[in-house]
PDB file of C-alpha atoms in Angstrom:
ATOM      1  CA  HIS A   1     128.206 148.662 104.975  1.00  0.00           C
ATOM      2  CA  LEU A   2     126.340 147.421 101.940  1.00  0.00           C
ATOM      3  CA  THR A   3     122.617 148.282 101.514  1.00  0.00           C
ATOM      4  CA  PRO A   4     120.002 145.535 101.306  1.00  0.00           C
ATOM      5  CA  ALA A   5     119.549 146.285  97.570  1.00  0.00           C
ATOM      6  CA  ILE A   6     123.259 145.847  96.886  1.00  0.00           C
ATOM      7  CA  LEU A   7     123.386 142.652  98.889  1.00  0.00           C
ATOM      8  CA  TYR A   8     120.440 141.200  96.982  1.00  0.00           C
ATOM      9  CA  GLU A   9     122.090 142.103  93.700  1.00  0.00           C
ATOM     10  CA  LEU A  10     125.459 140.499  94.800  1.00  0.00           C
ATOM     11  CA  TRP A  11     123.670 137.269  95.814  1.00  0.00           C
ATOM     12  CA  SER A  12     121.800 137.212  92.490  1.00  0.00           C
ATOM     13  CA  ILE A  13     125.133 137.689  90.639  1.00  0.00           C
ATOM     14  CA  TRP A  14     126.836 134.942  92.689  1.00  0.00           C
ATOM     15  CA  LYS A  15     123.929 132.497  92.150  1.00  0.00           C
ATOM     16  CA  ALA A  16     124.096 133.090  88.382  1.00  0.00           C
ATOM     17  CA  ASN A  17     127.859 132.955  88.111  1.00  0.00           C
ATOM     18  CA  PRO A  18     129.589 131.605  91.266  1.00  0.00           C
ATOM     19  CA  ARG A  19     133.088 133.067  90.984  1.00  0.00           C
ATOM     20  CA  VAL A  20     135.063 136.241  91.901  1.00  0.00           C
ATOM     21  CA  PRO A  21     135.075 139.026  89.336  1.00  0.00           C
ATOM     22  CA  SER A  22     138.310 140.918  88.462  1.00  0.00           C
ATOM     23  CA  VAL A  23     139.432 143.665  90.682  1.00  0.00           C
ATOM     24  CA  ALA A  24     138.901 146.330  87.956  1.00  0.00           C
ATOM     25  CA  SER A  25     135.400 144.987  87.289  1.00  0.00           C
ATOM     26  CA  ARG A  26     134.534 144.972  91.067  1.00  0.00           C
ATOM     27  CA  ARG A  27     135.874 148.524  91.246  1.00  0.00           C
ATOM     28  CA  ALA A  28     133.706 149.742  88.304  1.00  0.00           C
ATOM     29  CA  TRP A  29     130.657 147.894  89.695  1.00  0.00           C
ATOM     30  CA  ALA A  30     131.057 149.429  93.152  1.00  0.00           C
ATOM     31  CA  VAL A  31     131.483 152.930  91.668  1.00  0.00           C
ATOM     32  CA  SER A  32     128.368 152.474  89.561  1.00  0.00           C
ATOM     33  CA  ARG A  33     126.382 151.604  92.651  1.00  0.00           C
ATOM     34  CA  ASN A  34     127.971 154.129  94.964  1.00  0.00           C
ATOM     35  CA  ALA A  35     129.358 151.295  97.199  1.00  0.00           C
ATOM     36  CA  ARG A  36     132.661 151.079  98.846  1.00  0.00           C
ATOM     37  CA  LEU A  37     135.128 148.906  96.905  1.00  0.00           C
ATOM     38  CA  LYS A  38     136.418 147.451 100.266  1.00  0.00           C
ATOM     39  CA  HIS A  39     132.990 146.084 101.129  1.00  0.00           C
ATOM     40  CA  VAL A  40     132.361 144.630  97.647  1.00  0.00           C
ATOM     41  CA  ASP A  41     135.772 142.972  97.610  1.00  0.00           C
ATOM     42  CA  SER A  42     135.177 141.559 101.090  1.00  0.00           C
ATOM     43  CA  TRP A  43     131.757 140.201 100.090  1.00  0.00           C
ATOM     44  CA  PHE A  44     133.137 138.195  97.145  1.00  0.00           C
ATOM     45  CA  LEU A  45     136.091 136.978  99.025  1.00  0.00           C
ATOM     46  CA  ARG A  46     134.033 135.823 102.002  1.00  0.00           C
ATOM     47  CA  ARG A  47     131.531 134.211  99.633  1.00  0.00           C
ATOM     48  CA  LYS A  48     134.254 132.236  97.911  1.00  0.00           C
ATOM     49  CA  SER A  49     135.726 131.149 101.247  1.00  0.00           C
ATOM     50  CA  CYS A  50     132.361 130.027 102.466  1.00  0.00           C
ATOM     51  CA  ALA A  51     131.772 128.106  99.340  1.00  0.00           C
ATOM     52  CA  LYS A  52     135.017 126.276  99.659  1.00  0.00           C
ATOM     53  CA  ARG A  53     134.264 125.395 103.301  1.00  0.00           C
ATOM     54  CA  MET A  54     130.801 124.193 102.519  1.00  0.00           C
ATOM     55  CA  GLY A  55     131.970 122.147  99.522  1.00  0.00           C
ATOM     56  CA  GLU A  56     129.837 124.231  97.031  1.00  0.00           C
ATOM     57  CA  SER A  57     130.933 124.417  93.553  1.00  0.00           C
ATOM     58  CA  PHE A  58     132.310 127.673  92.220  1.00  0.00           C
ATOM     59  CA  ILE A  59     134.366 128.649  89.115  1.00  0.00           C
ATOM     60  CA  GLU A  60     138.011 129.712  89.402  1.00  0.00           C
ATOM     61  CA  GLY A  61     139.229 132.599  87.414  1.00  0.00           C
ATOM     62  CA  PRO A  62     138.061 136.230  87.146  1.00  0.00           C
ATOM     63  CA  TYR A  63     135.415 137.630  84.794  1.00  0.00           C
ATOM     64  CA  GLU A  64     133.835 141.030  84.212  1.00  0.00           C
ATOM     65  CA  LEU A  65     130.603 142.119  86.017  1.00  0.00           C
ATOM     66  CA  PRO A  66     127.878 143.771  83.924  1.00  0.00           C
ATOM     67  CA  LEU A  67     127.434 147.399  84.954  1.00  0.00           C
ATOM     68  CA  GLU A  68     123.731 147.763  83.954  1.00  0.00           C
TER      69      GLU A  68
END
């Protein structure tokens, strides 16, 4: 599972830029935080699905996550 610190960071990233990062970017981000890629992938895909269901706006197309 994802730690509270990582979840907080993911929510901050989503609020600043509501879209799903590229697979390579998610992989590098997960490795840099010692998180499992499967959990990071699932988090973004669930967030996108929830945004669609709730009628929230989000941006289509991947982008690169900052690693710092």
